Amino acid sequence: MASAVPWSNARMPYHHTRRYAGKIKAVIFDWAGTVLDCGVFAPALTFVEIFKREGVTITDEEARGPMGTHKRVHIQKVLELSSVRSRWAESHGKPPTDDDVERMYQNFVPLQCEVLKNHSQMIEGVVETVNHLRTDRALKIGSCTGFTSPIMADLKVIAASNGFVPDFIATADLVPQARPCPHMVWLNAIKIDVHPIEAIIKVDDTVDGIREGLAAGCWTVGVAKTGNYMAASEKQMAEMDRAEYDRRLQHAYDVLAECGSHYVIDSVKDLPPVIDDINRRMASGDRP
C-alpha cells in the first residue's frame, strides 16, 4: 500500500483570482413603476379595494409597503401590520387566517387584471431607451415582476402593442421563492443565456426588487421618480407643489439608496450613462 505523501512534500493549492472585466451584457427590468404604470397605481389601488371588500380600510402607504413581492405574500405582509390586524379584528372579531389570505389572493388576480387596463401606459422614454440598449448596444433585455403569469398574460400583450417586448419575463409563480430572493434574476440569466452575473444590471423601483438583484450578485439601479415611493403619475407630478415634489422625490431616493442600490436614477431613460459608468468601473476591476 502506498503511503500518504507528507504534507511538507505536497503541492500547495493554486489561488486564482478570476475577475470579470468585460462590459454589461443584459438589463433586467421590473415592470410596474419601472417600465409602465408610473407611480405603481394598478397594484396599490387593487390592494386597497381587496381589503375594502373584506370590510377593512387600509391606507395607500400600507398598501404600498411590501410592493415588489409575490402578490399573495404582499397581502400576508399587509395583514401582519399591527394597525391592519387591529382593524381586521375589529371588523371580523378575530385575527386574519391563512384561509383569509388565500381567499383575498384569489380575488386579487381577476381584479388586478381589470385595473391594469386603465393603468398600463408605458412610462415616457422607456421604449426608446430599451430600443437603444438592444439595437445600438447589443444588450439583451430581461424582465421580472411580482405579478403572476395570469396577470402578465394580459399585461405583456398591452406592453407589446406599445413597443415593449423583453426577451424573457420571469413572473413570481415561476420560481420557488420570489423577491427578495434572487431566483427570478437567475432564471432570466439562464433563459436569455447571459453570464457572468456581474454582466447584468437589475433595474427596479422597490426595495425588495433591489434586494433581489443584490442577492443575485448583479449590479442594481433604483428608479425613484416613476416608482412606488414617489407614488405619483406623470400628470400629478406636473401639477404638484414644488416643495411636495422635492420632498417625495428625495424620500424615494433615500429609500432606494439605503437598501443598497448601486445607483439611483429618476427613470429608465437615465440608464445609458449609468451603464457607461459601470463598464468603466468593471474595466478597472470593480465588481457589484
C-alpha positions as a printed Julia matrix, in Angstrom:
288×3 Matrix{Float64}:
   0.0    0.0     0.0
   1.36   3.4    -0.99
   2.0    5.68    1.92
   0.42   9.11    2.11
   2.57  11.96    0.84
   3.79  14.06    3.78
   2.19  17.49    3.81
   5.6   19.12    3.61
   6.14  17.49    0.21
   2.61  18.09   -1.14
   1.89  20.85   -3.59
   0.05  23.8    -2.1
  -3.25  24.66   -3.87
  -3.09  27.34   -6.52
  -5.07  30.51   -5.94
  -6.5   32.18   -9.0
  -8.36  35.49   -8.93
 -10.98  35.47  -11.65
 -12.5   38.88  -12.13
 -14.82  39.81  -15.0
 -13.53  42.94  -16.7
 -15.87  42.98  -19.68
 -18.96  45.05  -20.35
 -22.62  44.83  -19.37
 -24.43  42.24  -21.48
 -28.02  42.47  -20.25
 -30.51  44.56  -18.31
 -33.38  43.02  -16.33
 -36.27  45.41  -15.82
 -39.06  45.34  -13.28
 -42.49  46.19  -14.68
 -44.89  48.42  -12.68
 -43.24  51.71  -11.75
 -40.16  50.94  -13.84
 -41.34  50.47  -17.44
 -45.08  51.16  -17.17
 -47.75  52.42  -14.75
 -45.89  55.47  -13.46
 -46.5   55.67   -9.72
 -47.47  51.98   -9.44
 -51.2   52.63   -9.2
 -52.59  49.34  -10.53
 -51.4   47.1    -7.67
 -51.8   49.8    -5.0
 -55.42  50.5    -5.93
 -56.17  46.79   -6.18
 -54.82  46.05   -2.7
 -56.87  48.89   -1.22
 -60.01  47.56   -2.93
 -59.42  43.94   -1.9
 -59.19  44.95    1.75
 -62.21  47.23    1.38
 -64.24  44.23    0.19
 -63.22  42.5     3.41
 -64.56  45.41    5.45
 -61.09  46.75    6.29
 -59.75  50.13    5.24
 -56.02  50.39    4.52
 -54.03  53.47    3.59
 -52.09  53.94    0.36
 -48.87  53.77    2.38
 -49.91  50.46    3.99
 -50.86  49.07    0.57
 -47.5   50.05   -0.93
 -45.22  48.84    1.86
 -44.37  45.32    0.57
 -44.56  46.31   -3.12
 -42.45  44.12   -5.4
 -43.14  40.83   -3.64
 -45.37  37.99   -4.84
 -48.89  39.33   -4.5
 -50.01  36.63   -2.09
 -47.01  37.41    0.11
 -47.86  41.1    -0.25
 -51.36  40.53    1.16
 -49.92  38.5     4.02
 -47.37  41.21    4.87
 -50.04  43.92    4.91
 -52.09  41.74    7.28
 -49.05  41.46    9.56
 -49.06  45.22   10.17
 -50.31  45.83   13.7
 -52.57  48.67   12.53
 -54.22  46.49    9.87
 -54.54  43.47   12.16
 -56.29  45.66   14.71
 -58.8   46.91   12.13
 -59.27  43.36   10.83
 -60.01  42.02   14.33
 -62.43  44.87   14.92
 -64.27  44.08   11.69
 -64.14  40.25   11.82
 -63.94  39.57   15.53
 -60.77  37.5    15.12
 -57.27  37.76   13.63
 -56.79  37.01    9.91
 -56.01  33.42    8.94
 -54.16  31.78    6.06
 -57.56  30.96    4.54
 -58.31  34.68    4.52
 -55.02  35.37    2.74
 -55.75  32.72    0.11
 -59.3   34.0    -0.49
 -58.08  37.57   -0.88
 -55.33  36.48   -3.25
 -57.78  34.56   -5.43
 -59.94  37.69   -5.57
 -56.91  39.87   -6.24
 -55.89  38.28   -9.54
 -59.03  38.97  -11.63
 -59.45  42.43  -10.11
 -55.82  43.28  -10.87
 -56.32  42.28  -14.5
 -59.27  44.68  -14.72
 -57.48  47.57  -13.01
 -54.42  47.17  -15.24
 -56.47  48.04  -18.29
 -56.53  51.64  -17.06
 -53.02  51.68  -15.59
 -50.71  50.09  -18.14
 -49.36  53.1   -20.02
 -45.65  52.91  -20.83
 -43.53  55.41  -18.91
 -42.16  58.22  -21.04
 -38.81  57.37  -22.63
 -38.8   53.66  -21.76
 -39.46  52.2   -25.21
 -36.89  54.47  -26.86
 -34.27  53.68  -24.22
 -34.83  49.91  -24.39
 -34.64  50.01  -28.19
 -31.35  51.9   -27.92
 -29.93  49.35  -25.48
 -30.97  46.44  -27.66
 -30.1   47.86  -31.08
 -27.17  50.22  -30.51
 -25.53  48.43  -27.57
 -26.49  44.84  -28.42
 -27.79  44.19  -24.88
 -30.29  41.5   -24.03
 -33.44  42.64  -22.25
 -34.84  40.55  -19.42
 -37.67  41.33  -17.03
 -39.23  40.12  -13.8
 -42.22  41.06  -11.69
 -44.18  40.38   -8.53
 -47.16  39.74  -10.8
 -48.03  36.14  -11.64
 -48.48  34.5   -15.04
 -52.27  35.04  -15.32
 -51.82  38.77  -14.72
 -48.89  39.06  -17.12
 -50.78  37.21  -19.85
 -52.79  40.38  -20.49
 -50.16  42.93  -19.5
 -47.44  41.66  -21.83
 -49.83  41.95  -24.79
 -50.64  45.55  -23.86
 -46.93  46.34  -23.44
 -46.06  44.69  -26.77
 -48.67  46.79  -28.56
 -46.85  49.83  -27.19
 -43.4   48.63  -28.28
 -42.0   46.9   -25.16
 -41.13  43.24  -25.76
 -38.44  41.86  -23.41
 -36.52  38.72  -24.34
 -37.91  36.97  -21.26
 -40.46  37.6   -18.5
 -39.99  35.92  -15.12
 -43.17  36.0   -13.05
 -43.38  35.35   -9.32
 -45.07  31.96   -9.79
 -42.26  30.57  -11.98
 -39.74  30.31   -9.13
 -39.62  28.58   -5.71
 -39.39  31.97   -3.96
 -39.88  35.42   -5.42
 -38.39  38.68   -4.18
 -36.26  39.44   -2.27
 -34.8   36.04   -3.19
 -32.67  36.04   -6.37
 -34.38  33.28   -8.32
 -36.15  35.44  -10.94
 -32.89  37.18  -11.83
 -31.11  33.84  -12.14
 -33.96  32.44  -14.25
 -33.58  35.42  -16.57
 -29.84  34.83  -16.83
 -30.49  31.21  -17.84
 -33.27  31.97  -20.32
 -31.5   34.85  -22.06
 -28.16  33.0   -21.81
 -26.03  35.65  -20.13
 -23.1   35.17  -17.78
 -21.33  36.05  -15.56
 -23.88  37.6   -13.22
 -21.7   40.74  -12.97
 -22.57  41.43  -16.61
 -26.23  42.03  -15.68
 -27.98  45.11  -14.31
 -31.23  44.79  -12.35
 -33.44  47.89  -12.61
 -36.29  48.24  -10.1
 -38.34  50.8    -8.17
 -38.84  48.78   -4.95
 -36.69  47.76   -2.01
 -37.38  44.06   -2.48
 -36.6   44.35   -6.19
 -33.21  45.89   -5.4
 -32.54  43.28   -2.72
 -33.36  40.63   -5.32
 -30.63  41.97   -7.59
 -28.12  42.26   -4.77
 -28.82  38.7    -3.65
 -28.32  37.51   -7.23
 -24.91  39.21   -7.41
 -25.57  41.72  -10.17
 -25.49  45.5   -10.42
 -28.63  47.28   -9.2
 -30.22  50.55  -10.27
 -33.13  52.03   -8.33
 -35.8   54.03  -10.15
 -37.1   56.83   -7.92
 -39.25  59.32   -9.81
 -41.59  56.95  -11.65
 -41.81  54.33   -8.92
 -43.57  53.17   -5.8
 -42.12  55.64   -3.3
 -42.78  58.79   -5.34
 -46.27  57.32   -5.88
 -47.37  59.87   -8.46
 -48.46  59.77  -12.08
 -46.71  61.95  -14.65
 -49.74  64.29  -14.62
 -49.73  64.51  -10.82
 -46.02  65.31  -10.79
 -46.51  68.06  -13.34
 -49.18  69.67  -11.16
 -47.55  69.01   -7.77
 -46.38  71.78   -5.45
 -42.61  72.09   -5.88
 -41.84  71.57   -2.19
 -44.0   68.44   -2.09
 -42.42  67.18   -5.32
 -38.91  67.65   -3.92
 -39.82  66.03   -0.59
 -41.34  62.94   -2.18
 -38.56  62.53   -4.73
 -35.88  62.84   -2.05
 -37.73  60.25    0.04
 -37.76  57.84   -2.92
 -34.04  58.38   -3.49
 -33.3   57.83    0.2
 -35.3   54.59    0.41
 -33.62  53.09   -2.66
 -30.14  54.23   -1.64
 -30.48  52.91    1.9
 -31.45  49.42    0.73
 -28.17  49.12   -1.16
 -28.76  50.26   -4.75
 -25.51  50.79   -6.62
 -27.16  53.72   -8.43
 -30.47  55.58   -8.15
 -31.94  57.45  -11.13
 -35.14  59.34  -11.89
 -36.34  56.99  -14.63
 -35.26  54.33  -17.12
 -34.36  56.96  -19.7
 -31.46  57.97  -17.42
 -29.94  54.47  -17.6
 -27.43  54.71  -20.53
 -24.88  56.93  -18.68
 -25.07  54.54  -15.71
 -24.2   51.62  -17.99
 -21.21  53.6   -19.28
 -20.03  54.17  -15.71
 -20.45  50.52  -14.75
 -18.49  49.45  -17.84
 -15.72  51.85  -16.82
 -15.69  50.51  -13.26
 -15.57  46.87  -14.34
 -12.71  47.59  -16.73
 -10.86  48.91  -13.66
 -11.61  45.78  -11.68
 -14.75  46.79   -9.74
 -17.46  44.24   -9.03
 -21.08  44.66   -7.84
